[in-house]
XYZ file of N, CA and C in Angstrom:
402
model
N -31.436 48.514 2.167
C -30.752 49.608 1.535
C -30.305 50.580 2.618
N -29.233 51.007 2.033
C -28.367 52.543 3.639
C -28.839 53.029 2.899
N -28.606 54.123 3.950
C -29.161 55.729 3.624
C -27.512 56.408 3.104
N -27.309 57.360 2.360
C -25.595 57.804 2.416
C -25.114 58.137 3.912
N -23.779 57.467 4.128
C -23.500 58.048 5.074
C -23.619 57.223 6.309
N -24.153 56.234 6.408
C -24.669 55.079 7.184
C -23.160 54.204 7.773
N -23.018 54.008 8.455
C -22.052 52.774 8.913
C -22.669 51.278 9.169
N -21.873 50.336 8.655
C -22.052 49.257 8.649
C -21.537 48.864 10.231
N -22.741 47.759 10.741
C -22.632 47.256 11.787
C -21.067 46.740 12.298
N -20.516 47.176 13.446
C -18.890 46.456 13.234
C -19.311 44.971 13.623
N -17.843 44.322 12.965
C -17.892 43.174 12.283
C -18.122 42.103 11.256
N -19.213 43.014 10.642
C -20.265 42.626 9.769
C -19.705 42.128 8.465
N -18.936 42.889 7.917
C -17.722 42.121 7.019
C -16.051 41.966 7.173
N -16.571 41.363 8.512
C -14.726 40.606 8.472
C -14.164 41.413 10.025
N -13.013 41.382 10.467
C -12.668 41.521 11.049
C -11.861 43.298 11.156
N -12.073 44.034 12.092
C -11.994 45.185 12.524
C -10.258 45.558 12.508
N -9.879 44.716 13.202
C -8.160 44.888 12.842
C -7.411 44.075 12.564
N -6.824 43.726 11.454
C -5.908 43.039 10.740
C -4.867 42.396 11.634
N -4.628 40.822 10.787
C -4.369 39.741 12.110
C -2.834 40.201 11.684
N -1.953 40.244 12.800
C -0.516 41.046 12.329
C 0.299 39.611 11.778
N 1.151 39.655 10.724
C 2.220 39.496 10.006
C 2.845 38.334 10.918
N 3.127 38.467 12.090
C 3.728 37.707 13.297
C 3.164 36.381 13.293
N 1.381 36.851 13.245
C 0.461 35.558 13.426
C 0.762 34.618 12.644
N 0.651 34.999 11.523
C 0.738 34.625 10.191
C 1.918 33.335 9.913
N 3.068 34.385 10.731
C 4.391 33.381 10.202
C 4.329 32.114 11.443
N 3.684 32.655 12.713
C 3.686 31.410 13.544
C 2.857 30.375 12.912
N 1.760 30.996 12.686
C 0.473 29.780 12.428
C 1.392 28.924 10.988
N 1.616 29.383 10.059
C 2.177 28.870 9.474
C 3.458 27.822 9.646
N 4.372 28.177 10.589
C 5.165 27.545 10.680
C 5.018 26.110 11.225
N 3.774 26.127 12.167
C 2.915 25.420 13.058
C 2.360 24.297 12.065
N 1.908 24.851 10.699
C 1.544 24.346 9.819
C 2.294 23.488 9.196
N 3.206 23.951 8.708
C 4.260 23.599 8.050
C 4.991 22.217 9.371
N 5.492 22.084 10.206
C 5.860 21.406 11.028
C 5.192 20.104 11.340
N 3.831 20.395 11.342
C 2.690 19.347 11.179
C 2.397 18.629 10.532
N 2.653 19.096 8.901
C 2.515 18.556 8.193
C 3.766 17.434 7.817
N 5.128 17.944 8.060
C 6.358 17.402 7.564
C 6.229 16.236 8.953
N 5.989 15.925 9.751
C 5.388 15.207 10.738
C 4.817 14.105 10.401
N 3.509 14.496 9.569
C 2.676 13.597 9.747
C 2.920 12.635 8.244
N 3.263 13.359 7.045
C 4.706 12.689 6.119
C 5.618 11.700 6.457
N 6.206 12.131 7.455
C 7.819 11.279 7.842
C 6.969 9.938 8.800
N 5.779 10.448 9.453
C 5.286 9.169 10.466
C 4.515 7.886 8.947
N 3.752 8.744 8.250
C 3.255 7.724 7.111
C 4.527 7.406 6.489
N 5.288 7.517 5.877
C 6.597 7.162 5.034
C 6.891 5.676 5.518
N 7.264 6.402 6.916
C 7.777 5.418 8.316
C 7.258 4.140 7.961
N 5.794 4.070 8.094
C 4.616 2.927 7.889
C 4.628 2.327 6.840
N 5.122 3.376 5.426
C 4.980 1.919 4.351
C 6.425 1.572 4.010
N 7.488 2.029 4.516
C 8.596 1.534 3.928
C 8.962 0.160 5.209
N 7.995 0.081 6.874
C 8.483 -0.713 7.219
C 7.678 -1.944 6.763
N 6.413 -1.856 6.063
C 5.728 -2.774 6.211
C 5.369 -3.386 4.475
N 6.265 -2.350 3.587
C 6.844 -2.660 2.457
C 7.016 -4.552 2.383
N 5.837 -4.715 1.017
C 6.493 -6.073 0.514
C 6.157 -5.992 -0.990
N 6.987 -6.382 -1.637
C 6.813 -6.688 -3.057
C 6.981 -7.894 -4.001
N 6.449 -8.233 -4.775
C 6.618 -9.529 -5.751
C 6.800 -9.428 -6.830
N 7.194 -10.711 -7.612
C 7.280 -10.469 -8.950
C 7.052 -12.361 -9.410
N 6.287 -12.177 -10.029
C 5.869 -13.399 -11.018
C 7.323 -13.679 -11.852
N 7.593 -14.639 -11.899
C 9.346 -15.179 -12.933
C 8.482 -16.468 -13.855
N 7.555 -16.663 -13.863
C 7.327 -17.964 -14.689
C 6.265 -18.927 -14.103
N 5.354 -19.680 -15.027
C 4.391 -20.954 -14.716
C 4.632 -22.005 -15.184
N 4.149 -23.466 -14.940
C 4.148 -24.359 -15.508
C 3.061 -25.173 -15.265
N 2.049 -25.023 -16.406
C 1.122 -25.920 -16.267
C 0.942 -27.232 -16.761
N 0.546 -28.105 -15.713
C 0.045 -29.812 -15.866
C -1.067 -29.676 -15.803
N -1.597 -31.484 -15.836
C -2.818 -31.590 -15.951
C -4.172 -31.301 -14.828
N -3.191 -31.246 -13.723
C -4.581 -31.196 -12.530
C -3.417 -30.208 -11.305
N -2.608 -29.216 -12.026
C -1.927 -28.616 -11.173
C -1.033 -27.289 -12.217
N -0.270 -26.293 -11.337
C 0.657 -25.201 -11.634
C 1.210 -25.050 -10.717
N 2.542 -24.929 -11.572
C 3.897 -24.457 -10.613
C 4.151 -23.497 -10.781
N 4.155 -22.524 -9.599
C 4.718 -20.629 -10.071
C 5.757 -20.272 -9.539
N 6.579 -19.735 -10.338
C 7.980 -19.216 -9.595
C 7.662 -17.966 -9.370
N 8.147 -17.303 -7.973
C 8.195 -15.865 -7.713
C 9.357 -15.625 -6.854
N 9.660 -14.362 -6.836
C 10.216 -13.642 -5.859
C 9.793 -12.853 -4.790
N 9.989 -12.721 -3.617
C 8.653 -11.827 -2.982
C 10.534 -10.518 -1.919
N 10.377 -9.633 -1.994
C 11.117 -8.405 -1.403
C 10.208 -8.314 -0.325
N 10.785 -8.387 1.192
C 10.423 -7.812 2.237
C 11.337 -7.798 3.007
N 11.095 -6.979 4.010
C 12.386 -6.882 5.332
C 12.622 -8.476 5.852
N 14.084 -8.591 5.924
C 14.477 -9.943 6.223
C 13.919 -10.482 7.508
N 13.340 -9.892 8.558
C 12.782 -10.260 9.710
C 11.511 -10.131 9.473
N 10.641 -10.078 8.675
C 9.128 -10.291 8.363
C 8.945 -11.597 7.861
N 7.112 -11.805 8.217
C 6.892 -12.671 7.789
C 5.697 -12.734 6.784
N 5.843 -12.773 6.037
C 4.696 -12.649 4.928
C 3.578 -13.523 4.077
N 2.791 -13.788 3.778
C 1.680 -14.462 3.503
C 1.415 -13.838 1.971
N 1.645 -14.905 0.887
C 1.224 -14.632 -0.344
C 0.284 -15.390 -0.591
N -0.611 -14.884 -1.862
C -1.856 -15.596 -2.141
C -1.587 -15.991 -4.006
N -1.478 -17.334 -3.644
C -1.064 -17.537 -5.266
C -2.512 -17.854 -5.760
N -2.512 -18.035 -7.336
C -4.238 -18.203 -8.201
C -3.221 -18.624 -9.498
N -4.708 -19.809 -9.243
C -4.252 -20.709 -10.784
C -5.965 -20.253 -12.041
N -5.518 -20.014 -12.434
C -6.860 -18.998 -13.705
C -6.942 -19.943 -15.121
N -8.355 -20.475 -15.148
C -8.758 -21.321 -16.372
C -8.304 -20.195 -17.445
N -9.056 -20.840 -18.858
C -8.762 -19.534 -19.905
C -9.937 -18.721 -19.556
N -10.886 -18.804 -19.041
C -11.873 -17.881 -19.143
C -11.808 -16.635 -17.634
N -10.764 -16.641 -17.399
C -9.856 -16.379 -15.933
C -10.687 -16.414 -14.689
N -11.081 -17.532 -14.804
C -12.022 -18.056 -13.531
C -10.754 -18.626 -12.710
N -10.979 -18.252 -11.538
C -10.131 -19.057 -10.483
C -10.076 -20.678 -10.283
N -9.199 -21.209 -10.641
C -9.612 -22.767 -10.805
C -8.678 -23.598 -9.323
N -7.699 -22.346 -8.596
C -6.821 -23.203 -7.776
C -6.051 -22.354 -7.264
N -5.867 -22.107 -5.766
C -5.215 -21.065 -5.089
C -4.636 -21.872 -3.724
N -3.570 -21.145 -3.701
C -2.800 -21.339 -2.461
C -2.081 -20.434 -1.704
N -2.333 -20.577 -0.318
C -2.039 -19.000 0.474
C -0.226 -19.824 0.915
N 0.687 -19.396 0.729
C 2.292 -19.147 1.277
C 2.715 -18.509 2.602
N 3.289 -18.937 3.160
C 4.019 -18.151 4.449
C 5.501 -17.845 3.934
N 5.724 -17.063 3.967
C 7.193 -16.932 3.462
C 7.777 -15.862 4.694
N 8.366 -16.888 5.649
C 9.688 -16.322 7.033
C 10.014 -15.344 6.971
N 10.982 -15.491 7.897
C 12.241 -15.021 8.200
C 13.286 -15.387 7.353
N 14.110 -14.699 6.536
C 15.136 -14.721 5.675
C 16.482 -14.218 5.952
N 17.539 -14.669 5.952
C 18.939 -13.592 5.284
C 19.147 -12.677 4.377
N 17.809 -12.810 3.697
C 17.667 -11.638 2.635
C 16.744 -11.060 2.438
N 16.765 -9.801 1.808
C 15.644 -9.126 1.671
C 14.673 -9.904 0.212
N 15.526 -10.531 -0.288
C 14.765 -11.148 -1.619
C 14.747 -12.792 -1.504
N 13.814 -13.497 -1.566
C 13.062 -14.728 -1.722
C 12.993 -15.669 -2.817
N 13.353 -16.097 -3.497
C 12.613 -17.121 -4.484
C 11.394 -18.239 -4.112
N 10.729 -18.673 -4.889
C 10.144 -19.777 -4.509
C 9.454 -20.320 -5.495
N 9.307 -21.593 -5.641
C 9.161 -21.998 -6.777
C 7.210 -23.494 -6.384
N 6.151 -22.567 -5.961
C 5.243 -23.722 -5.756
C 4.480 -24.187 -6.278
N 3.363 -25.487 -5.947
C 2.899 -26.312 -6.827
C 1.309 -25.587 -6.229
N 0.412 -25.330 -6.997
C -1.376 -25.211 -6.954
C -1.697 -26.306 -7.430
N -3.107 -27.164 -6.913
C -3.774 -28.408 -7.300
C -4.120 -27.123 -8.150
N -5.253 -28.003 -8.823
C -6.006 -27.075 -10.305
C -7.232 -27.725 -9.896
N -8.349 -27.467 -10.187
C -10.266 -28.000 -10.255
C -10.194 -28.673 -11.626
N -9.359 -27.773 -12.530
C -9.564 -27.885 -14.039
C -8.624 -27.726 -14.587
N -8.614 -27.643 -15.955
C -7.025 -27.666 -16.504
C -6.766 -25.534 -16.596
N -5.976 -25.423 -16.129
C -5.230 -23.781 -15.982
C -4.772 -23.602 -17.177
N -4.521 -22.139 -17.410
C -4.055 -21.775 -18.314
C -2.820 -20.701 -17.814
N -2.753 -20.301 -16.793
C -1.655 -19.430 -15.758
C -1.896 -19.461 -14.734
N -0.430 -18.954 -13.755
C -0.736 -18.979 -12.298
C 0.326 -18.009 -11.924
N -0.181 -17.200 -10.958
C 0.266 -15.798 -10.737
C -0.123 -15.673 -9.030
N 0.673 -14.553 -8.915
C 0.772 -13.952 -7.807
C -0.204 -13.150 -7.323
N -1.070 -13.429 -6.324
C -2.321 -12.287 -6.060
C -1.759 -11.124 -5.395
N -1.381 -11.191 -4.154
C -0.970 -10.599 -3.525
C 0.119 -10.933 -2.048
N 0.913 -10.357 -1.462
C 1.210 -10.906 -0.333
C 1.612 -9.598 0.533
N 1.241 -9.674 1.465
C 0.866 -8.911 2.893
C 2.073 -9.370 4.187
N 2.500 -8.260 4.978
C 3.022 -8.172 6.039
C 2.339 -9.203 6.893
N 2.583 -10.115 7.943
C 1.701 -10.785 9.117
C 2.376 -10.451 9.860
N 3.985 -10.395 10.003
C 4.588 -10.576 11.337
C 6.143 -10.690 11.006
N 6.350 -9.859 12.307
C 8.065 -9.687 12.320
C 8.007 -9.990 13.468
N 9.931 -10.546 13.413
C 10.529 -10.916 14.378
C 11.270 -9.487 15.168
């Protein structure tokens, strides 16, 4: 407890003279610059390494599936898809990993065959990933 009249220790809550207006707009701007930076460098990263797919259709036989897809990536990449053939109980019954080149286009078709363990009920696109550009 103070006594009336008492001064508080300097420093003790906060700072003695106010950080000027100037600071403020530098540090900020500093801020601001950094940030729009470090934005444009991530952007950079997924639009070059951007790939996308799309499932168009299956056809299942007896000890196999055929899946049509499309896969979008930069025409000088090379990409690695992971196809899956799925019983009804969507157990994995049959997978096959794809290399899909170098292209003239940014868009792909492809139309491949999965052995099966068992008889499938669909076959789809897992995923496919950047490996390598030319």
């Amino acid at each position: 407890m103070t006594e009336q009249g008492a001064v508080a220790p300097a420093g003790r809550y906060g700072r003695d003279t106010p950080v000027s207006r100037r600071t403020w707009v530098v540090t900020s701007v500093v801020a601001g610059v950094l940030v729009v930076a470090v934005l444009a460098w991530i952007m950079t990263g997924l639009q070059r390494d951007a790939v996308r797919w799309q499932d168009h259709g299956f056809r299942v036989e007896p000890d196999r599936v055929v899946v049509t897809f499309e896969v979008t990536k930069d025409p000088g990449a090379t990409v690695e898809c992971r196809l899956l053939a799925l019983n009804q109980a969507a157990a994995e019954v049959g997978f096959r990993t794809v290399t899909v080149g170098p292209a003239s286009t940014s868009v792909v078709r492809l139309t491949e065959t999965l052995a099966t363990a068992e008889l499938a009920v669909t076959g789809t696109v897992e995923t496919c990933v950047v490996v390598g550009d030319d």
